[in-house]
PDB file of C-alpha atoms in Angstrom:
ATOM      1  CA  UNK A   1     116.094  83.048  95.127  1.00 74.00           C
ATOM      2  CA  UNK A   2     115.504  80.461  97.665  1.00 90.00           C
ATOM      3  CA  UNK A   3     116.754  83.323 100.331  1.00 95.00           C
ATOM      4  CA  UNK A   4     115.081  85.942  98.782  1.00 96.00           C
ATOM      5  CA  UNK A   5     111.368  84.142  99.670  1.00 96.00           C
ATOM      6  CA  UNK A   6     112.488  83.087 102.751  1.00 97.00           C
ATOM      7  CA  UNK A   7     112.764  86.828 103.551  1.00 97.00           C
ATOM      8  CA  UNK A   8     109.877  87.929 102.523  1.00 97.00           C
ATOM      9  CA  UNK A   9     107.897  84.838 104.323  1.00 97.00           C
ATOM     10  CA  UNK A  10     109.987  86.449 107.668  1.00 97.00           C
ATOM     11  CA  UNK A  11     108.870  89.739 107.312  1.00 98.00           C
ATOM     12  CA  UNK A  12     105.577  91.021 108.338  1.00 98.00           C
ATOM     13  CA  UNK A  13     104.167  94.406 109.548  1.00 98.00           C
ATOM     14  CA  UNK A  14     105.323  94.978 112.918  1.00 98.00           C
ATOM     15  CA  UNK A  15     103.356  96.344 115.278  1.00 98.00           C
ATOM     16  CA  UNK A  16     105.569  97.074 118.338  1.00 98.00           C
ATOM     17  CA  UNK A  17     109.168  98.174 117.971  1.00 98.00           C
ATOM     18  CA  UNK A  18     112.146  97.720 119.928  1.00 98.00           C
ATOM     19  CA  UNK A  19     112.767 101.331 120.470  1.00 98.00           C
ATOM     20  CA  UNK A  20     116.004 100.744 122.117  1.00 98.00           C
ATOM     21  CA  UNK A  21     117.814  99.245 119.111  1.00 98.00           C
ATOM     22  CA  UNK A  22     118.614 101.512 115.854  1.00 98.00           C
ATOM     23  CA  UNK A  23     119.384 100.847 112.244  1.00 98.00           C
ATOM     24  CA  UNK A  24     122.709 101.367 111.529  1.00 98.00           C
ATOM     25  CA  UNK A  25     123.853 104.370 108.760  1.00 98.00           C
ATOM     26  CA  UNK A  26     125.074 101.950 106.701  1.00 98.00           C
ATOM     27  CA  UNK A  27     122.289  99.712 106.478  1.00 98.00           C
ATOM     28  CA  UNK A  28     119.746 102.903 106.474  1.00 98.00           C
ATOM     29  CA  UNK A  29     121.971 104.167 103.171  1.00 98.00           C
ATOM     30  CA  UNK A  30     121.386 100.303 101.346  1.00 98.00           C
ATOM     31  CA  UNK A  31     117.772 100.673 102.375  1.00 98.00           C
ATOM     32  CA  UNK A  32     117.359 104.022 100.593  1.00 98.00           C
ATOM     33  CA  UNK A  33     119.533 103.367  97.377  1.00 98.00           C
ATOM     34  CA  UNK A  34     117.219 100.304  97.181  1.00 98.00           C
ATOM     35  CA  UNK A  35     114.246 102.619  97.138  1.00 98.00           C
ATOM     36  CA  UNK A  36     115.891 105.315  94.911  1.00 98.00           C
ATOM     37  CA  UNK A  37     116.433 102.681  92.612  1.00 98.00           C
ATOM     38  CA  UNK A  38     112.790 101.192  92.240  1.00 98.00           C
ATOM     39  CA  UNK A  39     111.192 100.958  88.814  1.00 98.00           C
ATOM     40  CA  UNK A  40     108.610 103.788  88.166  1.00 98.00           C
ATOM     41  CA  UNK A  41     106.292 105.264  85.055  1.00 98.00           C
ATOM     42  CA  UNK A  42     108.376 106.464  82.573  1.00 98.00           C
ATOM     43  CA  UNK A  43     111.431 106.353  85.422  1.00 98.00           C
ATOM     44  CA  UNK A  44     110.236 109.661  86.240  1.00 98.00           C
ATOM     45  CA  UNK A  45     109.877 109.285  90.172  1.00 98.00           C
ATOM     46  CA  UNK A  46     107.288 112.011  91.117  1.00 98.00           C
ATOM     47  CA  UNK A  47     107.486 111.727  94.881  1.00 98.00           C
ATOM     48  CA  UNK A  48     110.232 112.745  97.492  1.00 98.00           C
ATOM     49  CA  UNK A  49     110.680 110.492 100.372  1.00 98.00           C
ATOM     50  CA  UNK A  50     111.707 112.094 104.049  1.00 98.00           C
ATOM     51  CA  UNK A  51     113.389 110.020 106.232  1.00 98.00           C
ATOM     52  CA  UNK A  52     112.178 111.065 109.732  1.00 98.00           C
ATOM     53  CA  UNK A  53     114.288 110.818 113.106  1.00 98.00           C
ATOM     54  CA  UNK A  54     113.781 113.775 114.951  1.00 98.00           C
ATOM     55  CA  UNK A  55     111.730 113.069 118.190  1.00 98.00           C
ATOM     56  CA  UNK A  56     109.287 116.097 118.310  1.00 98.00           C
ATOM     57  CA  UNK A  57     108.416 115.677 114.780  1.00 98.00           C
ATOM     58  CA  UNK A  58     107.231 112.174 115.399  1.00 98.00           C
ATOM     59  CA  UNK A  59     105.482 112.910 118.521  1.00 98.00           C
ATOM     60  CA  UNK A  60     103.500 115.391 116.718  1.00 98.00           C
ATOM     61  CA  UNK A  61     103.056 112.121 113.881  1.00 98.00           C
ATOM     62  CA  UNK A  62     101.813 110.050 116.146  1.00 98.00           C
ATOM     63  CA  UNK A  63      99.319 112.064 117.290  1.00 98.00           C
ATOM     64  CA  UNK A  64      97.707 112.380 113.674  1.00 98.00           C
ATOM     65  CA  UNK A  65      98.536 108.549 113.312  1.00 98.00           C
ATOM     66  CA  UNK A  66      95.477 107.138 115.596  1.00 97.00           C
ATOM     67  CA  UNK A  67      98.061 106.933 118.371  1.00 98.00           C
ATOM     68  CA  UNK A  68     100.428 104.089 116.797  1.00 98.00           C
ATOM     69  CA  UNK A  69     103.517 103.432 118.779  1.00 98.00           C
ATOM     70  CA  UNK A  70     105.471 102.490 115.394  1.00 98.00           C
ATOM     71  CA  UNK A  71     105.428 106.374 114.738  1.00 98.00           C
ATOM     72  CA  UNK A  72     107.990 106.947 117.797  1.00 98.00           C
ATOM     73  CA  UNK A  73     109.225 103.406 118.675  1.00 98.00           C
ATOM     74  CA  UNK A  74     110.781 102.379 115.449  1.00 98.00           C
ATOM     75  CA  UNK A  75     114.152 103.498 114.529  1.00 98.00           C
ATOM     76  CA  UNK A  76     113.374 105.560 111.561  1.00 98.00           C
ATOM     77  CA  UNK A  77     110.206 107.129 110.018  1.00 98.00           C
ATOM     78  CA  UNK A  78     109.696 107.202 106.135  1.00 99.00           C
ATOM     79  CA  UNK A  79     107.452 108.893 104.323  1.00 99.00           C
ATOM     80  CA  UNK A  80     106.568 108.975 101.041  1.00 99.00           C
ATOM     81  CA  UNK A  81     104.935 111.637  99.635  1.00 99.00           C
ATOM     82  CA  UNK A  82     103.734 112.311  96.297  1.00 98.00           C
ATOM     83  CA  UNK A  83     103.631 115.198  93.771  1.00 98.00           C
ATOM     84  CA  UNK A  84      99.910 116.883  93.811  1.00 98.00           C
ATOM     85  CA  UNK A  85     100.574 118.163  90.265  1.00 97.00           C
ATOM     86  CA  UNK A  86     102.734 119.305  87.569  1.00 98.00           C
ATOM     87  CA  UNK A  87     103.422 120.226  84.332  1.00 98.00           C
ATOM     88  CA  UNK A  88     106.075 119.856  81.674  1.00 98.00           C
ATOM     89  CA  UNK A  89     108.960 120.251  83.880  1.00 98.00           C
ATOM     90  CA  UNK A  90     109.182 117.306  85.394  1.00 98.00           C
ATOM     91  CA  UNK A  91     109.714 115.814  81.954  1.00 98.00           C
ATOM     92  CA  UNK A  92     112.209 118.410  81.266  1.00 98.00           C
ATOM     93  CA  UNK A  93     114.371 117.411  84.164  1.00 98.00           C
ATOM     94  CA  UNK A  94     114.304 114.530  83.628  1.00 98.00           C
ATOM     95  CA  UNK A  95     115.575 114.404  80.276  1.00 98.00           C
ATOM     96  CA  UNK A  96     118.575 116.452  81.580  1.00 98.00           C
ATOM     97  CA  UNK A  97     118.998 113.967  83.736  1.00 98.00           C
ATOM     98  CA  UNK A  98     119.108 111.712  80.733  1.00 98.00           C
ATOM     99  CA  UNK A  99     121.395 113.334  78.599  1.00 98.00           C
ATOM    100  CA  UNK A 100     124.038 114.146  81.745  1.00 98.00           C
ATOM    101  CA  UNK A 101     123.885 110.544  82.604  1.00 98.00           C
ATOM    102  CA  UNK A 102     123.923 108.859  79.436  1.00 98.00           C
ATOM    103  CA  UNK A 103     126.017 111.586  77.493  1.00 97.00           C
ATOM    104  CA  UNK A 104     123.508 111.864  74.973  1.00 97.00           C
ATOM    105  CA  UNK A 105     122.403 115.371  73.228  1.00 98.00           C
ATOM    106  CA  UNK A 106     119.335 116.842  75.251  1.00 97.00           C
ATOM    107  CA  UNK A 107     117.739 117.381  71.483  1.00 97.00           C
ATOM    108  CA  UNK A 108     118.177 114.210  70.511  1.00 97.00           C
ATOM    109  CA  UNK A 109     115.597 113.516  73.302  1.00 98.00           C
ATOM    110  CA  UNK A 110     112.602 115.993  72.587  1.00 98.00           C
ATOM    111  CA  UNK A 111     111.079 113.072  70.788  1.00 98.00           C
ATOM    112  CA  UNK A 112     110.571 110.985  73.466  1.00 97.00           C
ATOM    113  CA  UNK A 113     110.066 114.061  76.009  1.00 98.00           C
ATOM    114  CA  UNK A 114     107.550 115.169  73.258  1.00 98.00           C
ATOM    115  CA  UNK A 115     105.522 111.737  73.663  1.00 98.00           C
ATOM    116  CA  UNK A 116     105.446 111.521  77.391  1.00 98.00           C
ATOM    117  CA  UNK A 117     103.895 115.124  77.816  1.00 98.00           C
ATOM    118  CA  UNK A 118     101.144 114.420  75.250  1.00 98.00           C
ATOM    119  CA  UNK A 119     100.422 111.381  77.906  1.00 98.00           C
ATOM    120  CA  UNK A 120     100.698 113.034  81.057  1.00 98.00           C
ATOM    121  CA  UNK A 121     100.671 116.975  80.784  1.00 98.00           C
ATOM    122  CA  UNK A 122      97.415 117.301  80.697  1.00 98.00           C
ATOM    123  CA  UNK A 123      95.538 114.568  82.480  1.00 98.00           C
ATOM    124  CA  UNK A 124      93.273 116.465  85.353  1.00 98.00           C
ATOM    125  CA  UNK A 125      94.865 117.330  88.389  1.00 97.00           C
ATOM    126  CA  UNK A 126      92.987 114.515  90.141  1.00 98.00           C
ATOM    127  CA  UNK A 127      94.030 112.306  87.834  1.00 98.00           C
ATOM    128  CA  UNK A 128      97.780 113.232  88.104  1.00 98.00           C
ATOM    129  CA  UNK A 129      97.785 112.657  92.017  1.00 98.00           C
ATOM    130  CA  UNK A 130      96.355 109.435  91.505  1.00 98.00           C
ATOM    131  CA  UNK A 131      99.053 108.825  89.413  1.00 98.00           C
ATOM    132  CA  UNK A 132     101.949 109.675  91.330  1.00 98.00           C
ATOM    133  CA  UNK A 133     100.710 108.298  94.016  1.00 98.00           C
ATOM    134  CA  UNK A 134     100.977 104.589  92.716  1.00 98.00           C
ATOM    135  CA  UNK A 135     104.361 105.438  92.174  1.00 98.00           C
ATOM    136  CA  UNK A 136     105.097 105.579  95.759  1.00 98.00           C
ATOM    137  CA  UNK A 137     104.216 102.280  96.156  1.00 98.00           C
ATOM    138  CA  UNK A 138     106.286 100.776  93.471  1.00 98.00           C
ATOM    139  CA  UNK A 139     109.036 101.846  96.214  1.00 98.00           C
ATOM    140  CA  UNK A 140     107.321 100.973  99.128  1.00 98.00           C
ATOM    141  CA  UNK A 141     107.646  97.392  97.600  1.00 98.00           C
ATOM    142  CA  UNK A 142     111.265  97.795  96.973  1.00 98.00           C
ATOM    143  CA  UNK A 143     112.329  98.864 100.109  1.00 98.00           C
ATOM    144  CA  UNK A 144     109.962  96.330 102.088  1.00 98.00           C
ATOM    145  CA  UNK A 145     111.852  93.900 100.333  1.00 98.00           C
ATOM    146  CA  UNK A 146     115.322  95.311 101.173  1.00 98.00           C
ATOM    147  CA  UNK A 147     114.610  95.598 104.046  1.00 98.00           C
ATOM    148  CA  UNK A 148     113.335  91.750 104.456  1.00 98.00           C
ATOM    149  CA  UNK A 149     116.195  90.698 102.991  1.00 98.00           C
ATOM    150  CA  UNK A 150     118.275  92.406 105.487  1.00 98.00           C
ATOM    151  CA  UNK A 151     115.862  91.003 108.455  1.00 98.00           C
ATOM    152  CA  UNK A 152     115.079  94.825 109.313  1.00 98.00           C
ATOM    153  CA  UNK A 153     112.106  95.007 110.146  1.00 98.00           C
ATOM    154  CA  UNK A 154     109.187  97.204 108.813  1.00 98.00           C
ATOM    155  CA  UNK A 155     105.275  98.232 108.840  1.00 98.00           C
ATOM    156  CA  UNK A 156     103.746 100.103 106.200  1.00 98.00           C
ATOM    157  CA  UNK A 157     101.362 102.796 107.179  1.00 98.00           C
ATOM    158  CA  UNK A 158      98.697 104.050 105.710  1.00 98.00           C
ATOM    159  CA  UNK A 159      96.581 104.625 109.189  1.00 97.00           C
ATOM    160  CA  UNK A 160      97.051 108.723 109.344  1.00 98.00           C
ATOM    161  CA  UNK A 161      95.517 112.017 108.693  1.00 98.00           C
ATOM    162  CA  UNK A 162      97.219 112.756 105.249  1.00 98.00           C
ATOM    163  CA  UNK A 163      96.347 116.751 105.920  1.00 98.00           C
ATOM    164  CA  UNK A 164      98.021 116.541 109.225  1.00 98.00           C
ATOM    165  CA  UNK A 165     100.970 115.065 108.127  1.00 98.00           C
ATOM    166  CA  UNK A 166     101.210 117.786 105.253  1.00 98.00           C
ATOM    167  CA  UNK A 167     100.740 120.385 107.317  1.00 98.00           C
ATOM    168  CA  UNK A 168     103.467 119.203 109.763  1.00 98.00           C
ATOM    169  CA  UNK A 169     106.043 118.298 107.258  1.00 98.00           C
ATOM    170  CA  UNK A 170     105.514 121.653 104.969  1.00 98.00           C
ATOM    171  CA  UNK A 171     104.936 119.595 101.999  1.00 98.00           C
ATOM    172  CA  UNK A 172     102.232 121.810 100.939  1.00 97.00           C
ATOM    173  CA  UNK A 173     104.907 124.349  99.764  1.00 97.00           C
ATOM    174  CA  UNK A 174     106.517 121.884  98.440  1.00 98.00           C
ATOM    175  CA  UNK A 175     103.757 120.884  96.218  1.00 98.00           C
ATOM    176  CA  UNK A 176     103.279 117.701  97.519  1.00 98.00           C
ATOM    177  CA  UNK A 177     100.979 114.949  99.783  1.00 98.00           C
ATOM    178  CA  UNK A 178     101.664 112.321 102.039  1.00 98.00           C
ATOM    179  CA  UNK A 179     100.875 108.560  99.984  1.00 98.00           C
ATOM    180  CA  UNK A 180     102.222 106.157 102.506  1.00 98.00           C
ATOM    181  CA  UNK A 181     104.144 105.864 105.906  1.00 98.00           C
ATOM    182  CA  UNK A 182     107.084 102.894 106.675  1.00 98.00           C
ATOM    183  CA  UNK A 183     108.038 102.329 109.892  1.00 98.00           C
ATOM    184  CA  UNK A 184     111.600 100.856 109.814  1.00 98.00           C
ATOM    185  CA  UNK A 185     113.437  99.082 113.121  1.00 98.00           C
ATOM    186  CA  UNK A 186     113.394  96.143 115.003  1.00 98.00           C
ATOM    187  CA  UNK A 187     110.793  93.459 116.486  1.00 98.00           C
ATOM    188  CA  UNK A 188     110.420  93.788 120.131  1.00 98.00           C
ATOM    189  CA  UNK A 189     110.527  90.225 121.528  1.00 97.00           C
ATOM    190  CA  UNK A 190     106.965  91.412 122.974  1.00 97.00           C
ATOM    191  CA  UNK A 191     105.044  91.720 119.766  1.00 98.00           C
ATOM    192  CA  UNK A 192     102.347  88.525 119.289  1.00 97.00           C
ATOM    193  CA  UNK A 193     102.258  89.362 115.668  1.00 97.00           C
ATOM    194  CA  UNK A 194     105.564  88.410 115.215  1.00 97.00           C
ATOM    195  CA  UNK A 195     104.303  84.598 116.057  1.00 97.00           C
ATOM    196  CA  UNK A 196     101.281  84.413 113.355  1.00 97.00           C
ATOM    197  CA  UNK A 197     101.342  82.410 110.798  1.00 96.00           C
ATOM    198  CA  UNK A 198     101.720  84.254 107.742  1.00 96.00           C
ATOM    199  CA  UNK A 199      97.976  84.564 105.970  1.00 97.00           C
ATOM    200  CA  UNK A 200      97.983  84.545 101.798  1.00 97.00           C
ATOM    201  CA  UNK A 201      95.487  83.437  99.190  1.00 98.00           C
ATOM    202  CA  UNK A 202      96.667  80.114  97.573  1.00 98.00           C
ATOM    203  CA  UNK A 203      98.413  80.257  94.184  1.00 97.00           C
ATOM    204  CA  UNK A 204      95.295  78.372  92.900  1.00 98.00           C
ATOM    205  CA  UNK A 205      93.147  81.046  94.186  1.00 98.00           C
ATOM    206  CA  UNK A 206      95.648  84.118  93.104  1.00 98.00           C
ATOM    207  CA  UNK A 207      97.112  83.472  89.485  1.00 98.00           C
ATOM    208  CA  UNK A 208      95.409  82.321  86.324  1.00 98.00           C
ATOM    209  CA  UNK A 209      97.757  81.170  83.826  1.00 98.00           C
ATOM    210  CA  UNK A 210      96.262  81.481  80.006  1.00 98.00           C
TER     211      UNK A 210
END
């Protein structure tokens, strides 16, 4: 555990990449099964997450991204994006997922499937993307972590044109909206921010114990 804060007191969002140095495949596949394997609402996952590396497609990024050089100078581009709405078949598949997995009878599950439509079927559209879009950052935490723990470095994005980006990536199609951007790589021994002192509210000022 002692390891595990010391990683996340190394991290912080970096602002200038090292564009010459690139995450290996091996390390970019323990990154992602860290992320597929985040905790989320009902363990439903309502998001897809593209992992970006070709060059024109992050030129065209950064141009919707205020201009930030993470866009193009870190070794890979994630992006989360989130479902816009839905109905009951993301339940459904999910329960087949359920009984495949588990090798339990898909009818012995309508119960369950049952009780998490009557929550979630028919919120308001609005309401669902808000939703779905928290879920993204359940694994945006996990993979920052990760990839702390495996001193790669990272900066989390929300500073871009979320209709751009859909419009670039097709996710309109695909029924879904950009939530948050992650910038994975490596420090360039140029960045200042690397050399601030990490800023946090105290633990007096933070948690309440009752």
């Amino acid at each position: 555990m002692n390891d595990y804060i010391k990683s996340l007191e190394w991290r912080y969002a970096t602002k200038k990449f090292d564009s010459a140095q690139n995450i290996s495949q091996n390390d970019l596949e323990l990154l992602l099964e860290a992320t597929r394997l985040s905790a989320s609402s009902f363990g439903l996952q309502p998001y897809h997450v593209f992992v970006i590396t070709d060059a024109e497609i992050r030129k065209s990024l950064k141009e919707v991204s205020w201009g930030q050089s993470q866009i193009t100078d870190a070794s890979h581009l994630i992006v989360f994006a989130n479902k816009k709405n839905f109905g009951p078949e993301l339940i459904d598949n999910y329960l087949s997922d359920v009984s495949e997995v588990r090798e339990v009878p898909l009818e012995g599950l309508k119960g369950y499937g049952d009780f998490m439509k009557s929550k979630l079927v028919d919120l308001p559209a609005d309401v669902k993307e808000n939703w779905t879009a928290k879920q993204t950052y359940i694994a945006l935490g996990n993979l920052l972590s990760a990839a702390g723990a495996m001193e790669i470095d990272a900066c989390p994005m929300e500073g871009f044109e979320v209709e751009d980006y859909d419009s670039i990536l097709g996710l309109d199609a695909k029924g879904l909206t950009t939530a948050v951007v992650v910038a994975l790589g490596y420090r360039s021994k140029d960045d200042e921010t690397q050399h601030y002192k990490k800023v946090r509210k105290t633990k007096e000022s933070l948690f309440t114990h009752i």
